[in-house]
């Protein structure tokens, strides 16, 4: 049990310059006993209202140095404060405020909402177990209008899809990686120095002057994973889910026109999905 | 990988009387090899477009006798047809069309959309493993305006929640149960004869003339589970998630008024959540 | 300017029996002067926070006898209390809680959320003008699986739609009618006695044993309007919008099957829409 | 009547460089006669399927030079082709794809979805009337963490809001302006040269090093309007709607803490809204 979507803004000021972190936090606990389920005995139950208070108090006292550190602080607090807690998990998601710029000059206190991918993290711990930290990005929508195909697939009497070597690849990415057992990482440094987001964009799209051919969604997913594992040594395991939207080249023959991939109609349902989890020892599961 | 939200309507006619089943199907596969991820070799890949075709062909040929039977048919088809498939999972969700009635008379071909809880099911199978069937209901929102409280909980310096013995209990329920290994059940018969939905409503609300006191969300969750396990012998394990909306009794003192639980404001975020999975051998996890 | 989505629950008790009205209210005002826009002079501005307080105070003091009466009470309060208000409009929408029944017996304090059409109303008044009251229903989704066609339409070189005399008609209805200048109506009585909702269902679907042929969405919209105007004398003008979802009979020839309108795929985008406003003097605009 | 959310992607290639415009189009018509409503006579009705075809054919033949020009082309086509059309309105909304950049280098065929404000336009024409063109931006969310207050407002017994001279101003903007009767404008040039979007950001937030004090949402709305009218001579009338989210400074006294505007909780419902339409002759309506 726990509390979901605890939303708040943490405002930090340095002189006249303002810094904002707006987050949504979900914190879930498992207790030593289940007597509240079985007998209605609430004596060990930490109300979800108290969970909310603790999250807000930690934000006030410690701030949000990084999303990951904040999730870790929350987990540690519950584990050290409440002996009846046997498991704690905290998810933190960032509201994508970006500092406004006017003619290249950053504004000291104005921000714009730019949801081109949402950063999140997760920390979890079992009593007597390690504190494990995850991070990720979701709702990142990308499109490439060529250098994508799908050929040589398995065919039988139910196959109607034609082979294509030049199609649009468009999809929404969910990437989540594990930093393994908690160490004293500088998580924002990993994010910014190793340019994890840029890795994803680069593996998806290839070099800016020519792109790189993708023979399947699966291979694109794998390319993203391989690039991050090679560039970011702290990442232990990475899961990528690609939900793709098919763009149908409209047949305009009955309207007397030849459509040379100029007008395409997105097919939002059904949509294909492929997921893969890849670790450092080449452990693989789809 | 797989195809999500394959939406279609299966229309069945008996004379002039029409029967509709509109569903959303998600089917996911895992293959023997991962060469399409690693090498871009697609030779074993069944396109998600083919998955969609197969689902539609099965709907056409076999109809949808029950949601569960349809999910089973799909799983069986993939397991028996494609030796490269090592795992298949199919989720089927029903669009809640109900037959229209005019002055009590059922209409032969008109329907109304009534989303007071959505039925769904799931079937999954590993190669050489049993076919396991799940069913459930989601998005079922219920409220009781009294006979609910929360007292005697754990308190410390972060506790600000007062004890209450008369509050509103309002929440959205997700219930999912396992029928265990597939047997030749009549799933609609189980649903309708055992009145699973009515069990949930009854366990939530208690007798119509007086209700039944709930000392916590957890206990209400447990009551639902216990009633279904006791009434429906085919159910092996049942998971219930209750996402509750808190209704705040508005303090109107600064407006010169005494609010005797007459005006309440729903607090949609954050919201509490409690989940429990209960099986026949009293196996319990939160 | 104003306040939107003021959400609250008004609980009314008669002995042990509870009655709930949960609503969303939007109230907008226009003031005599625009000095707050031009000069930043706020001296006449009633804060939207005060608007919210007033709505809640009126709910506490007067209850919600009907949605319409509550909207009227709010408008009257603003007009009589604040001389700087030159226009007020209030929209009230009901959260569709229905009393639970167990084996036909109504429960004294338990409710279920059944969103099969949402009731709403609107009241508006200009200073020195009449108070005008509207009511309506929205998000009402209906389907008939036959007795619908579309033939004899205008054709040219861009027409690819075939003529059909047996298609599915499925759509979401929005109906809003005016009661004209406020009189002391019993609005719930009009709703329930004249069975406005049932009129809509009946005009859409026709007799339960055979239905009634609809030659176009437009004609169905008109039938709904004509039936309500003929049955409910208090209704002055009625607007109906029908947003229809097309169900495509899937061509399964390339899968070796003949699909006799058994498997149909809903096309959610783009969707057709037709709207008509009809008054008692046969005034008509599309 | 008409067709809504006609979604498609128009791909344009110059050598190896690709350009995309993905749009959603809604086109509505009114006909000379209402016989299809009254008599079910469809002979003048242009099916919404044909409307969709025409939109797609125009996209194929003429491309989408600008959103506005495309909307104009559609209106002109219906007016000149169909004498039974007495009114046509077309709305075009852009899917916010932006070209990807890798280390500052633009990618020739890869794009990212960045919904920080959605551009749209509208064109409408009555037979024998002028073609009028509108443009706008919606879903633009901005925040400033200081330089905003609200004081000196009207007070009575229902006022509980304190005066504040340092609050967060956060809101979603909808701006729509009229270019008046159609002239042969270069609409993208107006957008980019006059930097309309940048005007909105600047008027909202003030100079980057100090900001500008906003005494009310209303004044901020007016500032946006005044700046656009002064900078963009082609704009005749401009409507701005600001839906604001209140950020509540959490009272942490009962948790033993002093919260100096460090932890704030967004209140998403109810929300305030203010709207104003401003033209060149100081015509004003709220």
GROMACS .gro file of C-alpha atoms in nm, chain C residues 29-281:
model
  253
  601UNK     CA    1  -1.841   3.678  -1.459
  602UNK     CA    2  -1.806   3.993  -1.666
  603UNK     CA    3  -1.760   4.323  -1.482
  604UNK     CA    4  -1.869   4.679  -1.557
  605UNK     CA    5  -1.516   4.796  -1.604
  606UNK     CA    6  -1.198   4.651  -1.753
  607UNK     CA    7  -0.961   4.854  -1.541
  608UNK     CA    8  -0.799   4.537  -1.401
  609UNK     CA    9  -0.693   4.447  -1.755
  610UNK     CA   10  -0.581   4.792  -1.854
  611UNK     CA   11  -0.445   4.949  -1.537
  612UNK     CA   12  -0.397   4.659  -1.299
  613UNK     CA   13  -0.660   4.816  -1.071
  614UNK     CA   14  -0.821   4.521  -0.892
  615UNK     CA   15  -1.067   4.714  -0.677
  616UNK     CA   16  -1.377   4.568  -0.846
  617UNK     CA   17  -1.240   4.218  -0.902
  618UNK     CA   18  -1.410   3.943  -0.708
  619UNK     CA   19  -1.131   3.685  -0.668
  620UNK     CA   20  -1.202   3.345  -0.823
  621UNK     CA   21  -1.130   3.211  -0.475
  622UNK     CA   22  -1.430   3.409  -0.349
  623UNK     CA   23  -1.640   3.273  -0.638
  624UNK     CA   24  -1.549   2.924  -0.520
  625UNK     CA   25  -1.638   3.009  -0.160
  626UNK     CA   26  -1.977   3.143  -0.265
  627UNK     CA   27  -2.059   2.830  -0.463
  628UNK     CA   28  -1.970   2.615  -0.163
  629UNK     CA   29  -2.161   2.835   0.082
  630UNK     CA   30  -2.472   2.821  -0.136
  631UNK     CA   31  -2.440   2.442  -0.157
  632UNK     CA   32  -2.417   2.425   0.220
  633UNK     CA   33  -2.707   2.663   0.286
  634UNK     CA   34  -2.951   2.575   0.011
  635UNK     CA   35  -2.839   2.227  -0.094
  636UNK     CA   36  -2.877   2.114  -0.453
  637UNK     CA   37  -3.251   2.057  -0.499
  638UNK     CA   38  -3.191   2.020  -0.872
  639UNK     CA   39  -2.885   2.101  -1.083
  640UNK     CA   40  -3.081   2.374  -1.256
  641UNK     CA   41  -3.209   2.535  -0.936
  642UNK     CA   42  -2.855   2.538  -0.798
  643UNK     CA   43  -2.722   2.711  -1.111
  644UNK     CA   44  -3.006   2.963  -1.085
  645UNK     CA   45  -2.932   3.028  -0.718
  646UNK     CA   46  -2.568   3.099  -0.802
  647UNK     CA   47  -2.653   3.340  -1.083
  648UNK     CA   48  -2.908   3.523  -0.869
  649UNK     CA   49  -2.661   3.555  -0.584
  650UNK     CA   50  -2.397   3.722  -0.802
  651UNK     CA   51  -2.645   3.954  -0.971
  652UNK     CA   52  -2.804   4.071  -0.648
  653UNK     CA   53  -2.487   4.091  -0.437
  654UNK     CA   54  -2.237   4.255  -0.670
  655UNK     CA   55  -2.339   4.565  -0.862
  656UNK     CA   56  -2.014   4.552  -1.065
  657UNK     CA   57  -2.124   4.223  -1.228
  658UNK     CA   58  -2.286   4.277  -1.569
  659UNK     CA   59  -2.301   3.913  -1.676
  660UNK     CA   60  -2.288   3.580  -1.499
  661UNK     CA   61  -2.292   3.226  -1.634
  662UNK     CA   62  -2.289   2.906  -1.431
  663UNK     CA   63  -2.241   2.554  -1.562
  664UNK     CA   64  -2.316   2.255  -1.338
  665UNK     CA   65  -2.233   1.898  -1.430
  666UNK     CA   66  -2.329   1.593  -1.227
  667UNK     CA   67  -2.097   1.309  -1.132
  668UNK     CA   68  -2.305   1.002  -1.227
  669UNK     CA   69  -2.337   0.825  -0.894
  670UNK     CA   70  -2.626   0.580  -0.882
  671UNK     CA   71  -2.760   0.416  -0.570
  672UNK     CA   72  -2.644   0.055  -0.540
  673UNK     CA   73  -2.905  -0.217  -0.539
  674UNK     CA   74  -2.855  -0.562  -0.390
  675UNK     CA   75  -3.104  -0.813  -0.528
  676UNK     CA   76  -3.333  -0.526  -0.611
  677UNK     CA   77  -3.311  -0.364  -0.269
  678UNK     CA   78  -3.172  -0.007  -0.270
  679UNK     CA   79  -2.875   0.046  -0.041
  680UNK     CA   80  -2.909   0.323   0.214
  681UNK     CA   81  -2.558   0.470   0.169
  682UNK     CA   82  -2.371   0.297  -0.113
  683UNK     CA   83  -2.335   0.422  -0.468
  684UNK     CA   84  -2.178   0.317  -0.796
  685UNK     CA   85  -2.035   0.533  -1.071
  686UNK     CA   86  -2.230   0.474  -1.393
  687UNK     CA   87  -2.127   0.721  -1.665
  688UNK     CA   88  -2.383   0.631  -1.932
  689UNK     CA   89  -2.451   0.996  -2.018
  690UNK     CA   90  -2.373   1.299  -1.801
  691UNK     CA   91  -2.644   1.547  -1.700
  692UNK     CA   92  -2.554   1.911  -1.700
  693UNK     CA   93  -2.719   2.251  -1.697
  694UNK     CA   94  -2.634   2.612  -1.750
  695UNK     CA   95  -2.788   2.937  -1.633
  696UNK     CA   96  -2.689   3.280  -1.755
  697UNK     CA   97  -2.800   3.635  -1.708
  698UNK     CA   98  -2.703   3.980  -1.829
  699UNK     CA   99  -2.783   4.270  -1.599
  700UNK     CA  100  -3.134   4.389  -1.682
  701UNK     CA  101  -3.182   4.078  -1.894
  702UNK     CA  102  -3.373   3.758  -1.835
  703UNK     CA  103  -3.223   3.460  -1.653
  704UNK     CA  104  -3.205   3.187  -1.915
  705UNK     CA  105  -3.178   2.820  -1.823
  706UNK     CA  106  -3.037   2.536  -2.031
  707UNK     CA  107  -3.008   2.167  -1.955
  708UNK     CA  108  -2.862   1.874  -2.134
  709UNK     CA  109  -2.693   1.539  -2.146
  710UNK     CA  110  -2.353   1.459  -2.293
  711UNK     CA  111  -2.119   1.164  -2.342
  712UNK     CA  112  -2.412   0.936  -2.420
  713UNK     CA  113  -2.284   0.661  -2.650
  714UNK     CA  114  -2.530   0.456  -2.847
  715UNK     CA  115  -2.506   0.193  -3.120
  716UNK     CA  116  -2.752   0.022  -3.349
  717UNK     CA  117  -2.620  -0.264  -3.556
  718UNK     CA  118  -2.870  -0.238  -3.840
  719UNK     CA  119  -3.156  -0.016  -3.963
  720UNK     CA  120  -2.913   0.250  -4.072
  721UNK     CA  121  -2.794   0.346  -4.418
  722UNK     CA  122  -2.670   0.632  -4.630
  723UNK     CA  123  -2.769   0.652  -4.996
  724UNK     CA  124  -2.848   0.900  -5.269
  725UNK     CA  125  -2.583   1.147  -5.158
  726UNK     CA  126  -2.399   1.397  -5.377
  727UNK     CA  127  -2.118   1.242  -5.581
  728UNK     CA  128  -1.822   1.369  -5.776
  729UNK     CA  129  -1.469   1.260  -5.861
  730UNK     CA  130  -1.365   1.268  -5.495
  731UNK     CA  131  -1.641   1.035  -5.381
  732UNK     CA  132  -1.522   0.688  -5.286
  733UNK     CA  133  -1.786   0.601  -5.026
  734UNK     CA  134  -2.019   0.327  -5.149
  735UNK     CA  135  -2.392   0.354  -5.092
  736UNK     CA  136  -2.500   0.138  -4.801
  737UNK     CA  137  -2.841   0.044  -4.672
  738UNK     CA  138  -2.728  -0.168  -4.378
  739UNK     CA  139  -2.450  -0.026  -4.169
  740UNK     CA  140  -2.374   0.019  -3.801
  741UNK     CA  141  -2.470   0.355  -3.655
  742UNK     CA  142  -2.260   0.435  -3.352
  743UNK     CA  143  -2.207   0.772  -3.195
  744UNK     CA  144  -2.172   0.995  -2.898
  745UNK     CA  145  -2.458   1.233  -2.839
  746UNK     CA  146  -2.456   1.582  -2.694
  747UNK     CA  147  -2.804   1.730  -2.639
  748UNK     CA  148  -2.864   2.072  -2.491
  749UNK     CA  149  -3.197   2.242  -2.471
  750UNK     CA  150  -3.321   2.577  -2.351
  751UNK     CA  151  -3.611   2.623  -2.112
  752UNK     CA  152  -3.619   2.983  -2.222
  753UNK     CA  153  -3.655   3.257  -1.967
  754UNK     CA  154  -3.655   3.124  -1.612
  755UNK     CA  155  -3.990   3.020  -1.473
  756UNK     CA  156  -4.053   2.834  -1.156
  757UNK     CA  157  -4.021   2.490  -1.313
  758UNK     CA  158  -3.965   2.166  -1.127
  759UNK     CA  159  -3.671   2.067  -1.340
  760UNK     CA  160  -3.629   1.714  -1.206
  761UNK     CA  161  -3.999   1.657  -1.263
  762UNK     CA  162  -3.961   1.761  -1.626
  763UNK     CA  163  -3.662   1.531  -1.661
  764UNK     CA  164  -3.823   1.230  -1.498
  765UNK     CA  165  -4.190   1.271  -1.593
  766UNK     CA  166  -4.122   1.351  -1.954
  767UNK     CA  167  -3.843   1.097  -1.961
  768UNK     CA  168  -3.619   1.311  -2.176
  769UNK     CA  169  -3.338   1.059  -2.168
  770UNK     CA  170  -3.577   0.783  -2.276
  771UNK     CA  171  -3.698   1.004  -2.563
  772UNK     CA  172  -3.342   1.027  -2.691
  773UNK     CA  173  -3.289   0.651  -2.670
  774UNK     CA  174  -3.624   0.582  -2.837
  775UNK     CA  175  -3.574   0.829  -3.120
  776UNK     CA  176  -3.227   0.687  -3.181
  777UNK     CA  177  -3.322   0.321  -3.180
  778UNK     CA  178  -3.689   0.291  -3.275
  779UNK     CA  179  -3.930   0.024  -3.150
  780UNK     CA  180  -3.760  -0.259  -2.959
  781UNK     CA  181  -3.891  -0.537  -3.185
  782UNK     CA  182  -3.788  -0.390  -3.521
  783UNK     CA  183  -3.608  -0.054  -3.487
  784UNK     CA  184  -3.658   0.227  -3.733
  785UNK     CA  185  -3.456   0.292  -4.045
  786UNK     CA  186  -3.223   0.593  -4.032
  787UNK     CA  187  -3.129   0.728  -4.377
  788UNK     CA  188  -2.855   0.953  -4.233
  789UNK     CA  189  -2.703   1.081  -3.910
  790UNK     CA  190  -2.879   1.408  -3.986
  791UNK     CA  191  -3.223   1.247  -3.988
  792UNK     CA  192  -3.149   1.070  -3.658
  793UNK     CA  193  -3.049   1.402  -3.504
  794UNK     CA  194  -3.371   1.555  -3.628
  795UNK     CA  195  -3.581   1.266  -3.494
  796UNK     CA  196  -3.439   1.317  -3.147
  797UNK     CA  197  -3.517   1.688  -3.161
  798UNK     CA  198  -3.870   1.639  -3.292
  799UNK     CA  199  -3.955   1.382  -3.027
  800UNK     CA  200  -3.835   1.599  -2.739
  801UNK     CA  201  -4.007   1.911  -2.872
  802UNK     CA  202  -4.331   1.715  -2.910
  803UNK     CA  203  -4.317   1.550  -2.569
  804UNK     CA  204  -4.172   1.824  -2.350
  805UNK     CA  205  -4.360   2.151  -2.380
  806UNK     CA  206  -4.114   2.340  -2.158
  807UNK     CA  207  -3.829   2.292  -2.406
  808UNK     CA  208  -3.800   2.592  -2.637
  809UNK     CA  209  -3.495   2.512  -2.848
  810UNK     CA  210  -3.285   2.199  -2.871
  811UNK     CA  211  -2.935   2.150  -3.004
  812UNK     CA  212  -2.808   1.800  -3.081
  813UNK     CA  213  -2.456   1.703  -3.184
  814UNK     CA  214  -2.384   1.350  -3.300
  815UNK     CA  215  -2.019   1.252  -3.329
  816UNK     CA  216  -2.021   0.920  -3.506
  817UNK     CA  217  -1.768   0.640  -3.515
  818UNK     CA  218  -1.757   0.455  -3.842
  819UNK     CA  219  -1.739   0.073  -3.822
  820UNK     CA  220  -1.557  -0.065  -4.121
  821UNK     CA  221  -1.658  -0.413  -4.241
  822UNK     CA  222  -1.315  -0.569  -4.267
  823UNK     CA  223  -1.227  -0.702  -4.610
  824UNK     CA  224  -1.096  -1.053  -4.536
  825UNK     CA  225  -1.068  -1.174  -4.894
  826UNK     CA  226  -0.689  -1.172  -4.883
  827UNK     CA  227  -0.718  -1.398  -4.577
  828UNK     CA  228  -0.943  -1.637  -4.771
  829UNK     CA  229  -1.259  -1.549  -4.582
  830UNK     CA  230  -1.595  -1.393  -4.657
  831UNK     CA  231  -1.689  -1.142  -4.391
  832UNK     CA  232  -2.066  -1.105  -4.381
  833UNK     CA  233  -2.063  -0.803  -4.147
  834UNK     CA  234  -1.939  -1.026  -3.866
  835UNK     CA  235  -1.606  -0.858  -3.792
  836UNK     CA  236  -1.602  -0.479  -3.796
  837UNK     CA  237  -1.323  -0.241  -3.705
  838UNK     CA  238  -1.405   0.095  -3.544
  839UNK     CA  239  -1.243   0.396  -3.710
  840UNK     CA  240  -1.198   0.652  -3.433
  841UNK     CA  241  -1.018   0.919  -3.636
  842UNK     CA  242  -1.130   1.093  -3.840
  843UNK     CA  243  -1.489   1.098  -3.721
  844UNK     CA  244  -1.794   1.260  -3.867
  845UNK     CA  245  -1.996   1.511  -3.677
  846UNK     CA  246  -2.335   1.662  -3.739
  847UNK     CA  247  -2.508   1.928  -3.537
  848UNK     CA  248  -2.845   2.091  -3.556
  849UNK     CA  249  -3.036   2.341  -3.346
  850UNK     CA  250  -3.413   2.327  -3.371
  851UNK     CA  251  -3.665   2.560  -3.214
  852UNK     CA  252  -4.041   2.571  -3.197
  853UNK     CA  253  -4.088   2.803  -3.493
   0.00000   0.00000   0.00000
